Short mmCIF file of C-alpha atoms in Angstrom, two decimals:
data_model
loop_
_atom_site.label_atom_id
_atom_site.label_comp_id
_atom_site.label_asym_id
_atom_site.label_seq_id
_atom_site.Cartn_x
_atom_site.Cartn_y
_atom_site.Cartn_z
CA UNK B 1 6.45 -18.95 -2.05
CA UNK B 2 4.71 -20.95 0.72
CA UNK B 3 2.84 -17.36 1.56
CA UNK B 4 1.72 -16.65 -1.84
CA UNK B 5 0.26 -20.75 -2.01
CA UNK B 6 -1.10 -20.28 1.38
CA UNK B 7 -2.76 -17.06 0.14
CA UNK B 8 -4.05 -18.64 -3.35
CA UNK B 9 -5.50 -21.61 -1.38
CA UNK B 10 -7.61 -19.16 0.88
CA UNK B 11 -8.84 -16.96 -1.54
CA UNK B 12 -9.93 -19.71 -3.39
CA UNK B 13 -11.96 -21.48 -0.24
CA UNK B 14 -13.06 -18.10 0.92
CA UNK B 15 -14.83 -17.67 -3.13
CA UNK B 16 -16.10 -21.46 -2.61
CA UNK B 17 -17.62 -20.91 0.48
CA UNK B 18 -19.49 -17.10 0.73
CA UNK B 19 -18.89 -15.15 -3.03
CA UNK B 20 -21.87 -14.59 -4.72
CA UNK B 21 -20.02 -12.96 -7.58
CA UNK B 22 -16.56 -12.26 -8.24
CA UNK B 23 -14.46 -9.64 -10.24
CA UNK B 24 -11.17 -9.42 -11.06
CA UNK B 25 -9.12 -6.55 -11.61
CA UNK B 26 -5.91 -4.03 -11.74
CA UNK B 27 -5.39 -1.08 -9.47
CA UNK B 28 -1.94 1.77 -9.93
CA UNK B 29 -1.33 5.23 -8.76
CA UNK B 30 0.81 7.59 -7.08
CA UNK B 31 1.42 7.58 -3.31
CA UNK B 32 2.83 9.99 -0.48
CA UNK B 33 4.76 8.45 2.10
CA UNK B 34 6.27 9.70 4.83
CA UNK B 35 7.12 8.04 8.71
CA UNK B 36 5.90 8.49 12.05
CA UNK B 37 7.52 8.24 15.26
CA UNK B 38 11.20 8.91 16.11
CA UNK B 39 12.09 12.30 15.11
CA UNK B 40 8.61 12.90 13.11
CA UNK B 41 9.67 16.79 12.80
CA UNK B 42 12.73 15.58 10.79
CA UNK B 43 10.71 13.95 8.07
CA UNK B 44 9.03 15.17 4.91
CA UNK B 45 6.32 13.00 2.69
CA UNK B 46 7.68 11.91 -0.42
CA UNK B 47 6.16 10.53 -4.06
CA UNK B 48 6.03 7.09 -4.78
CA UNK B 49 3.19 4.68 -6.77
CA UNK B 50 2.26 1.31 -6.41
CA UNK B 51 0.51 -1.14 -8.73
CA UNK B 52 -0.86 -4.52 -8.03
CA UNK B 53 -4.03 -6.56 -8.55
CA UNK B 54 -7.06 -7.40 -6.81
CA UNK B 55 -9.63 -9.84 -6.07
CA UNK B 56 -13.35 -8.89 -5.23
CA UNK B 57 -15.77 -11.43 -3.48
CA UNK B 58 -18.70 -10.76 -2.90
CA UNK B 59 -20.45 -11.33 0.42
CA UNK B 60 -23.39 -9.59 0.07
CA UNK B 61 -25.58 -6.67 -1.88
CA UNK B 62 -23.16 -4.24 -0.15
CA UNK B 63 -20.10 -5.69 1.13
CA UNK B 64 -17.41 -7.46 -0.50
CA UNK B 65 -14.03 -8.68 0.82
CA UNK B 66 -11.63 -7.23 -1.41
CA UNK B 67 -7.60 -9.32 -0.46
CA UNK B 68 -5.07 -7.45 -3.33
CA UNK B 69 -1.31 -7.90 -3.81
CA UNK B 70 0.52 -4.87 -4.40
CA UNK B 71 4.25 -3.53 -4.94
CA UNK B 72 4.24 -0.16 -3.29
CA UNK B 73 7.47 2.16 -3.07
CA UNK B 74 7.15 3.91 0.56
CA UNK B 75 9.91 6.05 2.41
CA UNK B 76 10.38 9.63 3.13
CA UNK B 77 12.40 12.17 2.23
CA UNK B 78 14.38 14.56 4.88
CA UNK B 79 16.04 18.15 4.17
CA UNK B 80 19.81 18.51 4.80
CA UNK B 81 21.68 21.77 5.41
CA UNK B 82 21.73 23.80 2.09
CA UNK B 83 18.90 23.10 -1.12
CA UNK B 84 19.30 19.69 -1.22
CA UNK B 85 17.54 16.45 0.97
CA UNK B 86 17.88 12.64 1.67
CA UNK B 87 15.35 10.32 0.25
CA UNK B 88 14.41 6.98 2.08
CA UNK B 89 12.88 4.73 -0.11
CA UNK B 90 11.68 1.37 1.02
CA UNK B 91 9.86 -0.84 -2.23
CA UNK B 92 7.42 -3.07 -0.13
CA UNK B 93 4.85 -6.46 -1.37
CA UNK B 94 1.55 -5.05 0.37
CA UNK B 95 -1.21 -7.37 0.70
CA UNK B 96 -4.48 -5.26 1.35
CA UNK B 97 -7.52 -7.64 3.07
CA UNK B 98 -10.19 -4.60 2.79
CA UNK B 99 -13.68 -5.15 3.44
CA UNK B 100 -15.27 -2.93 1.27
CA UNK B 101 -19.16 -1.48 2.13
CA UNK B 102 -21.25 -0.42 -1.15
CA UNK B 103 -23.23 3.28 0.01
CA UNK B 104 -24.50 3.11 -3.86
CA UNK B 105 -24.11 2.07 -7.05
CA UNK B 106 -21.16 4.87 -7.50
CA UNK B 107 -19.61 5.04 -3.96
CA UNK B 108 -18.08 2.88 -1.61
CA UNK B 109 -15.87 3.02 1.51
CA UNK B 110 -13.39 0.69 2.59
CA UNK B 111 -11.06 -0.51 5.50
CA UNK B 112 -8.56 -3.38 6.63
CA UNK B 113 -5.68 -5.09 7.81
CA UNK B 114 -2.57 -4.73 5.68
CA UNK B 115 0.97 -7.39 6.08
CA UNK B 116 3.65 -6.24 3.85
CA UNK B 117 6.73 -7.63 3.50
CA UNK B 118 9.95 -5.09 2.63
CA UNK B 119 11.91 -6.13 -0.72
CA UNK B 120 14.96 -3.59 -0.72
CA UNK B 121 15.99 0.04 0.28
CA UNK B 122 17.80 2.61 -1.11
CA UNK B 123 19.06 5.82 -0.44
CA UNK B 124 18.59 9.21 -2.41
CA UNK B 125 20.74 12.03 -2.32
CA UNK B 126 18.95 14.73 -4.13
CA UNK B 127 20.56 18.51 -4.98
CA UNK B 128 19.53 21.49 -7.83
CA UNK B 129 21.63 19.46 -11.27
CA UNK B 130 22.19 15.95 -8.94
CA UNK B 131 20.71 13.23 -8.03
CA UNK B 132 22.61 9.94 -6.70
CA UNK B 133 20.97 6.71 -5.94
CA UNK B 134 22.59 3.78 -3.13
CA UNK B 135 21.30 0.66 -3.23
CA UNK B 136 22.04 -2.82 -1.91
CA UNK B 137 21.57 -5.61 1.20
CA UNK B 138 23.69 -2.81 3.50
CA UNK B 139 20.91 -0.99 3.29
CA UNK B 140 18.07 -2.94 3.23
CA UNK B 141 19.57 -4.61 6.65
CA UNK B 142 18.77 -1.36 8.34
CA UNK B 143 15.27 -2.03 8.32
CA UNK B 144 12.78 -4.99 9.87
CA UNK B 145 11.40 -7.36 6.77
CA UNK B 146 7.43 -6.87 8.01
CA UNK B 147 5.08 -4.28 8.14
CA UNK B 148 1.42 -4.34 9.59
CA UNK B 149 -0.72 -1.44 8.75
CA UNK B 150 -4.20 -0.38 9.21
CA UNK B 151 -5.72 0.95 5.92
CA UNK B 152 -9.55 2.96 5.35
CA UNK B 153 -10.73 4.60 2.33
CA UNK B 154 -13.54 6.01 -0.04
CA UNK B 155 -13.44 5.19 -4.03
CA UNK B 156 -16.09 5.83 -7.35
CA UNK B 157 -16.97 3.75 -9.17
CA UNK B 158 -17.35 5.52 -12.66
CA UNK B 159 -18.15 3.08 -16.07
CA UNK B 160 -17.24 0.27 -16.87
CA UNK B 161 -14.99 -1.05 -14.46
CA UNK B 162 -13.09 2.11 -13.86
CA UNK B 163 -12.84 3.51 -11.05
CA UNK B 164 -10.97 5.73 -8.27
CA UNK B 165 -9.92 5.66 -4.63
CA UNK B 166 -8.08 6.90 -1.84
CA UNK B 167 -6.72 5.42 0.91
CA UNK B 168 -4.44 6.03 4.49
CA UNK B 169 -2.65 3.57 5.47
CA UNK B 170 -1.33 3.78 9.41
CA UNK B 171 1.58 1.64 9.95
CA UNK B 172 1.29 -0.04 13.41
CA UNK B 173 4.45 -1.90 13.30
CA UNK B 174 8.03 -0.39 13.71
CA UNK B 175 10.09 -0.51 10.46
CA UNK B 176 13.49 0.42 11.57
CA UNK B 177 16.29 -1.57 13.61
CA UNK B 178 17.48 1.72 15.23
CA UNK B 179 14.65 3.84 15.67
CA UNK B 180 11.14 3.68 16.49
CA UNK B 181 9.38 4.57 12.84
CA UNK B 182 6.39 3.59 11.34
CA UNK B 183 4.86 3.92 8.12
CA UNK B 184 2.46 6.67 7.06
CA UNK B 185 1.22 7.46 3.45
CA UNK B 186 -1.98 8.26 1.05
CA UNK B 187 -2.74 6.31 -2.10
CA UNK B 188 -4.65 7.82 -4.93
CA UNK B 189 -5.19 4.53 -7.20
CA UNK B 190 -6.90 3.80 -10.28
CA UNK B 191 -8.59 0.69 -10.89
CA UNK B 192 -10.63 -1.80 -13.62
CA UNK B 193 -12.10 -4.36 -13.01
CA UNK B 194 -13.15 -7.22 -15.04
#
């Protein structure tokens, strides 16, 4: 809670101080997520989404700090002997602080730190006809509460505060107690803003 206020309070000073303008609005999508380091080989990208808000303050003509709060389910998914595979899926609070520079009225590109902070874990044991799901704090205690990623991008802007985007993100912080992994995944996202 004392994040979130902390967070409030400096979007607000930072739209006080430099925003010219300022929009509000909604961004969802799918995601692929995989990880990097450790055994990379062993690891396959997996589906996900994530859906949050954002915040847009403008700076200047063409560049506008964008900070967002998003829930984002990451992981990856890793084949076992026979048709079937393990999912790892991690459900994380990002918080994107993207700078965003205008190229045009349509097009933009992006980039920016990212903190997130992990809410649970699960595991996924996935076959042809089955599919069984293991949740719980067992589970989540395998991996480290924070993540710290490096995120760039390119989005349209089509009508009326709709829009599209894509985005890497490049996790710079190890996840995992017992191995050296790090985040990796692409989100398509679909935004309005108001």
């Amino acid at each position: 809670m004392k994040k979130l206020t902390l967070l409030s309070v400096f979007l607000m000073s930072m739209h006080l101080s430099f925003a010219q303008q300022t929009e509000f609005g909604i961004r969802l999508g799918p995601s692929l997520t995989t990880f990097g380091g450790g055994d990379f080989n062993f690891y396959e990208f997996r589906f996900g989404f994530h859906a949050g808000a954002f915040v847009g303050l403008e700076l200047s003509d063409k560049l506008v700090f964008e900070p967002g709060i998003q829930f984002a389910r990451k992981g990856a998914t890793s084949p076992i002997i026979g048709a079937g595979a393990i999912g790892l899926r991690n459900d994380y609070l990002d918080f994107p602080l993207l700078l965003k520079l205008r190229t045009g009225e349509t097009f933009y590109v992006f980039v920016g730190p990212q903190p997130s902070f992990l809410l649970n874990s699960a595991l996924v044991f996935e076959e042809p006809g089955n599919k069984v799901t293991l949740k719980g704090g067992a589970l989540t205690d395998l991996w480290l509460g924070f993540d710290f990623a490096a995120v760039l991008g390119f989005g349209i802007n089509i009508k009326k505060g709709f829009g599209v985007q894509l985005s890497y993100e490049h996790g710079v912080t190890n996840i995992s107690k017992d191995d050296n992994l790090f985040n990796r995944g692409f989100k398509l996202s679909f935004h309005k803003s108001f």
